[in-house]
CSV table of C-alpha atoms and ligand atoms in Angstrom, one decimal:
chain,number,residue,atom,x,y,z
A,1,UNK,CA,32.4,20.7,-7.4
A,2,UNK,CA,33.7,17.2,-6.8
A,3,UNK,CA,35.0,15.5,-9.9
A,4,UNK,CA,36.3,12.2,-8.6
A,5,UNK,CA,34.9,9.6,-6.2
A,6,UNK,CA,34.8,5.8,-6.1
A,7,UNK,CA,32.2,3.4,-4.8
A,8,UNK,CA,34.0,1.7,-1.9
A,9,UNK,CA,31.3,-0.9,-1.1
A,10,UNK,CA,27.7,-1.7,-0.2
A,11,UNK,CA,26.1,-2.6,3.1
A,12,UNK,CA,22.8,-4.4,3.0
A,13,UNK,CA,20.3,-4.9,5.8
A,14,UNK,CA,16.8,-6.4,5.7
A,15,UNK,CA,14.2,-5.2,8.2
A,16,UNK,CA,10.7,-6.6,8.8
A,17,UNK,CA,7.8,-4.5,10.0
A,18,UNK,CA,4.5,-6.1,11.2
A,19,UNK,CA,1.3,-4.6,9.8
A,20,UNK,CA,-1.0,-2.8,12.1
A,21,UNK,CA,-3.7,-5.4,11.5
A,22,UNK,CA,-4.6,-8.2,9.1
A,23,UNK,CA,-4.2,-7.0,5.4
A,24,UNK,CA,-5.3,-8.4,2.1
A,25,UNK,CA,-6.2,-7.4,-1.4
A,26,UNK,CA,-8.1,-9.4,-4.0
A,27,UNK,CA,-5.5,-12.1,-4.4
A,28,UNK,CA,-3.0,-12.1,-1.5
A,29,UNK,CA,-2.9,-11.5,2.3
A,30,UNK,CA,0.1,-10.5,4.4
A,31,UNK,CA,0.9,-9.6,8.0
A,32,UNK,CA,4.4,-8.0,7.6
A,33,UNK,CA,6.5,-6.1,5.1
A,34,UNK,CA,10.3,-6.5,4.6
A,35,UNK,CA,12.5,-3.7,3.5
A,36,UNK,CA,15.9,-4.4,2.1
A,37,UNK,CA,18.1,-1.3,2.6
A,38,UNK,CA,21.3,-0.7,0.6
A,39,UNK,CA,23.9,1.8,1.8
A,40,UNK,CA,26.7,2.8,-0.7
A,41,UNK,CA,29.9,4.4,0.7
A,42,UNK,CA,32.3,6.8,-0.9
A,43,UNK,CA,34.7,9.4,0.5
A,44,UNK,CA,33.0,9.5,3.9
A,45,UNK,CA,29.6,9.9,2.3
A,46,UNK,CA,26.8,7.3,2.4
A,47,UNK,CA,23.9,7.0,0.0
A,48,UNK,CA,20.8,5.0,0.9
A,49,UNK,CA,18.4,3.1,-1.2
A,50,UNK,CA,15.8,0.5,-0.5
A,51,UNK,CA,13.2,-1.8,-1.9
A,52,UNK,CA,10.2,-3.6,-0.4
A,53,UNK,CA,11.2,-7.2,-1.1
A,54,UNK,CA,12.0,-10.5,0.5
A,55,UNK,CA,15.2,-10.7,2.5
A,56,UNK,CA,16.6,-13.0,-0.2
A,57,UNK,CA,17.4,-9.8,-2.1
A,58,UNK,CA,20.3,-9.3,0.3
A,59,UNK,CA,22.1,-12.2,-1.4
A,60,UNK,CA,21.6,-10.8,-4.8
A,61,UNK,CA,23.0,-7.4,-3.8
A,62,UNK,CA,26.0,-8.9,-2.2
A,63,UNK,CA,26.6,-11.8,-4.6
A,64,UNK,CA,25.7,-10.3,-8.0
A,65,UNK,CA,25.7,-6.5,-7.8
A,66,UNK,CA,28.3,-5.4,-5.3
A,67,UNK,CA,31.2,-6.9,-7.4
A,68,UNK,CA,29.8,-4.8,-10.4
A,69,UNK,CA,29.6,-1.4,-8.6
A,70,UNK,CA,32.5,-1.6,-6.2
A,71,UNK,CA,35.4,0.5,-7.5
A,72,UNK,CA,33.2,2.3,-10.1
A,73,UNK,CA,32.9,6.0,-10.5
A,74,UNK,CA,30.5,7.2,-7.7
A,75,UNK,CA,29.6,10.2,-9.8
A,76,UNK,CA,28.2,8.1,-12.7
A,77,UNK,CA,25.1,6.2,-11.4
A,78,UNK,CA,23.7,5.8,-14.9
A,79,UNK,CA,26.8,3.9,-16.0
A,80,UNK,CA,26.6,1.7,-12.9
A,81,UNK,CA,22.9,1.0,-13.7
A,82,UNK,CA,23.8,-0.1,-17.2
A,83,UNK,CA,26.6,-2.4,-15.9
A,84,UNK,CA,24.2,-4.0,-13.4
A,85,UNK,CA,21.7,-4.7,-16.1
A,86,UNK,CA,24.4,-6.3,-18.3
A,87,UNK,CA,25.7,-8.4,-15.4
A,88,UNK,CA,22.1,-9.6,-14.7
A,89,UNK,CA,21.4,-10.8,-18.2
A,90,UNK,CA,21.4,-14.5,-17.5
A,91,UNK,CA,19.7,-14.1,-14.1
A,92,UNK,CA,17.0,-11.9,-15.5
A,93,UNK,CA,16.2,-8.3,-14.6
A,94,UNK,CA,12.6,-8.8,-13.3
A,95,UNK,CA,11.5,-9.9,-9.9
A,96,UNK,CA,14.1,-10.1,-7.1
A,97,UNK,CA,17.0,-9.0,-9.3
A,98,UNK,CA,15.0,-6.0,-10.5
A,99,UNK,CA,14.3,-5.1,-6.8
A,100,UNK,CA,18.0,-5.5,-6.0
A,101,UNK,CA,19.1,-3.3,-8.9
A,102,UNK,CA,16.5,-0.7,-7.9
A,103,UNK,CA,17.8,-0.4,-4.3
A,104,UNK,CA,21.4,-0.2,-5.4
A,105,UNK,CA,20.6,2.4,-8.2
A,106,UNK,CA,18.7,4.6,-5.7
A,107,UNK,CA,21.6,4.3,-3.2
A,108,UNK,CA,24.1,5.4,-5.9
A,109,UNK,CA,21.9,8.4,-6.9
A,110,UNK,CA,21.6,9.4,-3.3
A,111,UNK,CA,25.4,9.0,-2.9
A,112,UNK,CA,26.2,11.0,-6.0
A,113,UNK,CA,23.8,13.8,-4.9
A,114,UNK,CA,25.3,13.9,-1.4
A,115,UNK,CA,28.8,14.0,-2.8
A,116,UNK,CA,27.8,17.1,-4.9
A,117,UNK,CA,25.8,18.3,-1.9
A,118,UNK,CA,22.6,18.8,-3.9
A,119,UNK,CA,19.1,17.3,-3.7
A,120,UNK,CA,18.6,14.3,-6.0
A,121,UNK,CA,15.7,16.3,-7.7
A,122,UNK,CA,18.2,19.0,-8.7
A,123,UNK,CA,20.8,16.5,-9.9
A,124,UNK,CA,18.1,15.1,-12.2
A,125,UNK,CA,17.2,18.6,-13.4
A,126,UNK,CA,13.8,18.8,-11.8
A,127,UNK,CA,12.2,21.8,-10.0
A,128,UNK,CA,11.6,21.4,-6.2
A,129,UNK,CA,7.9,21.6,-6.8
A,130,UNK,CA,5.2,19.8,-4.9
A,131,UNK,CA,3.7,16.6,-6.2
A,132,UNK,CA,0.1,15.4,-5.9
A,133,UNK,CA,-0.6,12.2,-3.9
A,134,UNK,CA,-3.7,10.0,-3.5
A,135,UNK,CA,-4.6,8.0,-0.4
A,136,UNK,CA,-4.2,4.2,-0.9
A,137,UNK,CA,-5.0,1.2,1.3
A,138,UNK,CA,-8.6,0.2,1.9
A,139,UNK,CA,-7.7,-3.5,2.4
A,140,UNK,CA,-10.4,-6.1,1.9
A,141,UNK,CA,-9.8,-7.2,5.5
A,142,UNK,CA,-11.1,-3.9,6.9
A,143,UNK,CA,-14.5,-3.6,8.5
A,144,UNK,CA,-16.7,-0.5,7.8
A,145,UNK,CA,-15.3,1.4,10.8
A,146,UNK,CA,-11.7,0.8,9.9
A,147,UNK,CA,-12.3,1.8,6.3
A,148,UNK,CA,-14.1,5.0,7.3
A,149,UNK,CA,-11.3,5.8,9.7
A,150,UNK,CA,-8.5,5.4,7.2
A,151,UNK,CA,-10.3,7.3,4.4
A,152,UNK,CA,-11.1,10.1,6.8
A,153,UNK,CA,-7.5,10.3,7.8
A,154,UNK,CA,-6.5,10.8,4.1
A,155,UNK,CA,-9.2,13.4,3.6
A,156,UNK,CA,-7.6,15.3,6.5
A,157,UNK,CA,-4.4,15.6,4.4
A,158,UNK,CA,-6.5,17.2,1.6
A,159,UNK,CA,-6.1,14.4,-1.0
A,160,UNK,CA,-8.3,14.6,-4.1
A,161,UNK,CA,-8.5,10.8,-4.6
A,162,UNK,CA,-8.6,7.7,-2.5
A,163,UNK,CA,-8.1,4.1,-3.5
A,164,UNK,CA,-9.4,0.8,-2.0
A,165,UNK,CA,-8.8,-2.8,-2.8
A,166,UNK,CA,-11.6,-4.9,-4.5
A,167,UNK,CA,-11.7,-8.3,-6.2
A,168,UNK,CA,-11.9,-9.9,-2.8
A,169,UNK,CA,-11.2,-13.7,-2.7
A,170,UNK,CA,-10.3,-13.7,-6.4
A,171,UNK,CA,-13.5,-12.0,-7.5
A,172,UNK,CA,-15.9,-14.2,-5.4
A,173,UNK,CA,-17.3,-11.4,-3.2
A,174,UNK,CA,-18.4,-8.8,-5.8
A,175,UNK,CA,-21.4,-7.8,-3.7
A,176,UNK,CA,-19.1,-6.8,-0.8
A,177,UNK,CA,-16.6,-5.1,-3.2
A,178,UNK,CA,-19.4,-2.8,-4.5
A,179,UNK,CA,-20.8,-2.2,-1.0
A,180,UNK,CA,-17.4,-1.0,0.1
A,181,UNK,CA,-17.0,1.3,-2.9
A,182,UNK,CA,-20.5,2.7,-2.2
A,183,UNK,CA,-19.4,3.3,1.5
A,184,UNK,CA,-16.3,5.2,0.4
A,185,UNK,CA,-18.2,7.1,-2.3
A,186,UNK,CA,-20.7,8.4,0.3
A,187,UNK,CA,-18.0,9.3,2.8
A,188,UNK,CA,-15.8,11.3,0.4
A,189,UNK,CA,-18.5,13.3,-1.3
A,190,UNK,CA,-18.5,14.6,-4.8
A,191,UNK,CA,-15.2,16.5,-5.0
A,192,UNK,CA,-12.9,13.5,-4.3
A,193,UNK,CA,-12.3,10.7,-6.8
A,194,UNK,CA,-12.7,7.1,-5.9
A,195,UNK,CA,-10.1,4.6,-7.2
A,196,UNK,CA,-10.2,0.8,-7.1
A,197,UNK,CA,-7.5,-1.9,-7.4
A,198,UNK,CA,-8.5,-5.5,-8.1
A,199,UNK,CA,-4.9,-6.8,-8.1
A,200,UNK,CA,-5.9,-9.1,-11.0
A,201,UNK,CA,-8.7,-10.7,-9.1
A,202,UNK,CA,-11.3,-10.8,-11.9
A,203,UNK,CA,-11.4,-12.6,-15.2
A,204,UNK,CA,-12.1,-10.5,-18.3
A,205,UNK,CA,-15.9,-11.0,-18.5
A,206,UNK,CA,-16.3,-10.3,-14.8
A,207,UNK,CA,-14.1,-7.3,-14.9
A,208,UNK,CA,-16.3,-5.8,-17.7
A,209,UNK,CA,-19.4,-6.4,-15.6
A,210,UNK,CA,-17.9,-5.1,-12.4
A,211,UNK,CA,-16.4,-2.2,-14.4
A,212,UNK,CA,-19.9,-1.1,-15.6
A,213,UNK,CA,-21.1,-1.1,-12.0
A,214,UNK,CA,-18.0,1.0,-11.0
A,215,UNK,CA,-18.8,3.4,-13.8
A,216,UNK,CA,-22.3,3.9,-12.3
A,217,UNK,CA,-20.7,4.6,-8.9
A,218,UNK,CA,-18.4,7.3,-10.5
A,219,UNK,CA,-15.2,5.3,-10.0
A,220,UNK,CA,-12.5,6.8,-12.3
A,221,UNK,CA,-9.6,4.4,-11.8
A,222,UNK,CA,-9.8,0.6,-12.3
A,223,UNK,CA,-6.4,-0.9,-11.5
A,224,UNK,CA,-5.4,-4.4,-12.6
A,225,UNK,CA,-9.0,-5.4,-13.3
A,226,UNK,CA,-7.4,-8.6,-14.7
A,227,UNK,CA,-3.8,-9.9,-14.3
A,228,UNK,CA,-1.3,-7.3,-15.6
A,229,UNK,CA,0.3,-10.3,-17.6
A,230,UNK,CA,-2.9,-10.3,-19.7
A,231,UNK,CA,-2.3,-7.3,-22.0
A,232,UNK,CA,-5.1,-8.3,-24.4
A,233,UNK,CA,-7.5,-8.7,-21.4
A,234,UNK,CA,-6.6,-5.2,-20.1
A,235,UNK,CA,-7.3,-3.8,-23.6
A,236,UNK,CA,-10.7,-5.5,-23.7
A,237,UNK,CA,-11.7,-4.1,-20.3
A,238,UNK,CA,-10.3,-0.7,-21.3
A,239,UNK,CA,-12.5,-0.6,-24.4
A,240,UNK,CA,-15.6,-1.5,-22.3
A,241,UNK,CA,-15.5,0.8,-19.2
A,242,UNK,CA,-15.4,4.6,-18.7
A,243,UNK,CA,-12.9,4.4,-15.8
A,244,UNK,CA,-9.2,4.6,-16.6
A,245,UNK,CA,-7.7,1.1,-16.8
A,246,UNK,CA,-4.3,1.1,-15.1
A,247,UNK,CA,-1.4,-1.3,-14.5
A,248,UNK,CA,2.4,-1.5,-14.6
A,249,UNK,CA,3.5,-2.0,-11.0
A,250,UNK,CA,5.6,-5.1,-12.0
A,251,UNK,CA,7.5,-3.3,-14.8
A,252,UNK,CA,11.2,-4.1,-14.7
A,253,UNK,CA,12.3,-1.7,-17.5
A,254,UNK,CA,11.5,0.1,-20.7
A,255,UNK,CA,10.8,-3.1,-22.8
A,256,UNK,CA,8.0,-4.1,-20.4
A,257,UNK,CA,6.6,-0.6,-20.5
A,258,UNK,CA,6.7,-0.5,-24.3
A,259,UNK,CA,4.5,-3.6,-24.6
A,260,UNK,CA,2.0,-2.4,-22.0
A,261,UNK,CA,1.5,1.2,-23.2
A,262,UNK,CA,0.7,0.2,-26.8
A,263,UNK,CA,-3.0,-0.3,-26.0
A,264,UNK,CA,-3.5,-1.8,-22.6
A,265,UNK,CA,-3.6,1.1,-20.1
A,266,UNK,CA,-4.9,4.7,-19.8
A,267,UNK,CA,-2.2,5.5,-17.2
A,268,UNK,CA,1.0,3.5,-16.5
A,269,UNK,CA,2.1,2.8,-12.9
A,270,UNK,CA,5.8,2.5,-12.3
A,271,UNK,CA,7.3,1.2,-9.1
A,272,UNK,CA,10.7,2.9,-8.4
A,273,UNK,CA,11.6,-0.1,-6.1
A,274,UNK,CA,11.1,-2.6,-8.9
A,275,UNK,CA,11.7,-0.9,-12.3
A,276,UNK,CA,15.5,-0.2,-11.7
A,277,UNK,CA,15.5,2.7,-9.3
A,278,UNK,CA,15.7,6.4,-10.5
A,279,UNK,CA,17.5,5.4,-13.8
A,280,UNK,CA,14.9,2.8,-14.6
A,281,UNK,CA,12.0,5.1,-13.6
A,282,UNK,CA,13.1,7.8,-16.0
A,283,UNK,CA,13.6,5.4,-18.9
A,284,UNK,CA,10.2,3.8,-18.3
A,285,UNK,CA,8.5,7.2,-18.0
A,286,UNK,CA,10.1,8.3,-21.3
A,287,UNK,CA,8.7,5.3,-23.1
A,288,UNK,CA,5.2,5.9,-21.8
A,289,UNK,CA,5.6,9.6,-22.7
A,290,UNK,CA,6.5,8.7,-26.2
A,291,UNK,CA,3.1,7.0,-26.5
A,292,UNK,CA,1.2,9.9,-24.8
A,293,UNK,CA,0.5,7.8,-21.7
A,294,UNK,CA,0.7,9.5,-18.3
A,295,UNK,CA,2.5,7.8,-15.4
A,296,UNK,CA,1.7,7.4,-11.7
A,297,UNK,CA,4.1,6.3,-9.0
A,298,UNK,CA,3.3,2.9,-7.5
A,299,UNK,CA,3.7,2.7,-3.7
A,300,UNK,CA,6.9,4.0,-1.9
A,301,UNK,CA,5.9,7.7,-2.1
A,302,UNK,CA,8.9,9.1,-0.2
A,303,UNK,CA,11.3,7.2,-2.4
A,304,UNK,CA,9.6,8.3,-5.6
A,305,UNK,CA,9.2,11.9,-4.5
A,306,UNK,CA,12.7,13.0,-5.5
A,307,UNK,CA,12.4,11.8,-9.1
A,308,UNK,CA,8.8,12.9,-9.5
A,309,UNK,CA,9.4,16.5,-10.5
A,310,UNK,CA,11.8,15.4,-13.2
A,311,UNK,CA,9.3,13.0,-14.8
A,312,UNK,CA,7.5,13.7,-18.0
A,313,UNK,CA,3.7,13.2,-17.9
A,314,UNK,CA,3.5,12.5,-14.1
A,315,UNK,CA,0.0,12.3,-12.8
A,316,UNK,CA,0.5,11.6,-9.1
A,317,UNK,CA,2.0,9.3,-6.4
A,318,UNK,CA,0.4,6.7,-4.3
A,319,UNK,CA,0.4,7.5,-0.6
A,320,UNK,CA,0.2,3.8,0.3
A,321,UNK,CA,-0.7,3.0,3.9
A,322,UNK,CA,2.0,0.3,4.7
A,323,UNK,CA,4.9,2.1,3.0
A,324,UNK,CA,4.0,5.5,4.6
A,325,UNK,CA,3.9,3.8,8.0
A,326,UNK,CA,7.3,2.1,7.5
A,327,UNK,CA,9.0,5.2,6.0
A,328,UNK,CA,7.9,7.5,8.7
A,329,UNK,CA,9.1,4.9,11.3
A,330,UNK,CA,12.4,4.1,9.6
A,331,UNK,CA,13.6,7.6,8.4
A,332,UNK,CA,13.7,11.2,9.6
A,333,UNK,CA,12.4,13.5,6.9
A,334,UNK,CA,9.2,11.9,5.7
A,335,UNK,CA,6.4,14.6,6.1
A,336,UNK,CA,2.7,14.1,5.7
A,337,UNK,CA,0.9,15.7,2.7
A,338,UNK,CA,-0.4,19.2,2.9
A,339,UNK,CA,-3.3,20.1,0.7
A,340,UNK,CA,-2.9,16.7,-0.9
A,341,UNK,CA,0.7,17.3,-2.0
A,342,UNK,CA,4.2,16.3,-0.9
A,343,UNK,CA,7.2,18.6,-1.4
A,344,UNK,CA,10.7,17.2,-2.2
A,345,UNK,CA,13.2,17.9,0.6
A,346,UNK,CA,15.6,20.8,0.0
A,347,UNK,CA,18.5,18.7,1.5
A,348,UNK,CA,21.3,16.8,-0.1
A,349,UNK,CA,20.4,13.4,-1.7
A,350,UNK,CA,16.8,12.3,-1.2
A,351,UNK,CA,16.7,14.1,2.1
A,352,UNK,CA,15.8,11.0,4.2
A,353,UNK,CA,18.0,9.8,7.1
A,354,UNK,CA,17.9,6.3,8.5
A,355,UNK,CA,17.1,5.9,12.2
A,356,UNK,CA,19.8,3.4,13.1
A,357,UNK,CA,18.0,2.4,16.3
A,358,UNK,CA,14.9,1.4,14.3
A,359,UNK,CA,17.1,-0.7,11.9
A,360,UNK,CA,18.5,-2.6,14.8
A,361,UNK,CA,15.1,-3.2,16.3
A,362,UNK,CA,13.5,-4.6,13.1
A,363,UNK,CA,16.5,-6.4,11.6
A,364,UNK,CA,15.3,-9.6,9.9
A,365,UNK,CA,16.8,-12.9,10.9
A,366,UNK,CA,17.9,-15.2,8.1
A,367,UNK,CA,18.2,-18.8,9.0
A,368,UNK,CA,19.2,-18.1,12.6
A,369,UNK,CA,21.8,-15.4,11.9
A,370,UNK,CA,21.5,-11.7,11.3
A,371,UNK,CA,23.5,-9.5,9.0
B,401,MG,MG1,-1.9,-2.3,-7.5
């Protein structure tokens, strides 16, 4: 077993992928997604991490984090994580910095696992067991035909739950929200759960009223009924509806989680590309576990998959349309679910390999120059 290796440097690249049609949730619309990819080198090995973030994250990786990790022990990603958090104290560890730390942390875990020639899951002490996923997308921009097509596609993978966006136009189209939920409810039948995500589009009173309609439709998951910044509001909605109230996708670390799991959510979402990578994920999950709250992976299913089997109280991962599409384009080694489950790869690292030609094709331009 290797006992010495040093992080020689980081390479960072931003790539932008257009959506396959107009997309929106309750509060935001978009037509592309940018991925910031970090590659960490040591002893002829390369570890790869990434985050779904603006290209500005490139500057944070190069300007703030590379000086911290360069020359460090490549077999000690936890120590590098702690050093990155300390170095970011004044800049803050949420938002873009949290995304940057996440991408570097994952690159360093992948590097460490490849240096040891073991899967990341094994390095973290997890079994190579399959993990349940649920279908996620159902954008408010979709017409009936497109929504049916997408949900039918997920059902073909054997998922046991599907999630659509509601809260359209900041809660101003509740009738259409409920019609779309009814459409999906009828399509999936009684054995598949229907989840909804309002992305903070309702206020508290409206979320309670919509929530009782969702209860009548058998919806079991009501994500961000109000802004996830409103911990009291989440708790009020939680006490009023039968569906699980869920939030947490913006968590940047254990302190955030500790505040949220006191009384505001039935299940905590964690995003491995925002919470501090695999190190941050495990710390956040441990805090939720201490409060008896289960966790669910937010977006980025292929990046979350390696850490999932090592996670206490894991419920499932989100098989999110945009991120699945990008990962399956950008990497070799991203399979589709079988019987609603994904299996960690039995390969060194996270088992995904960048397609260099796709990186070159989608490289984002910054101010007229490319990196
Ligand atoms: Mg969400």
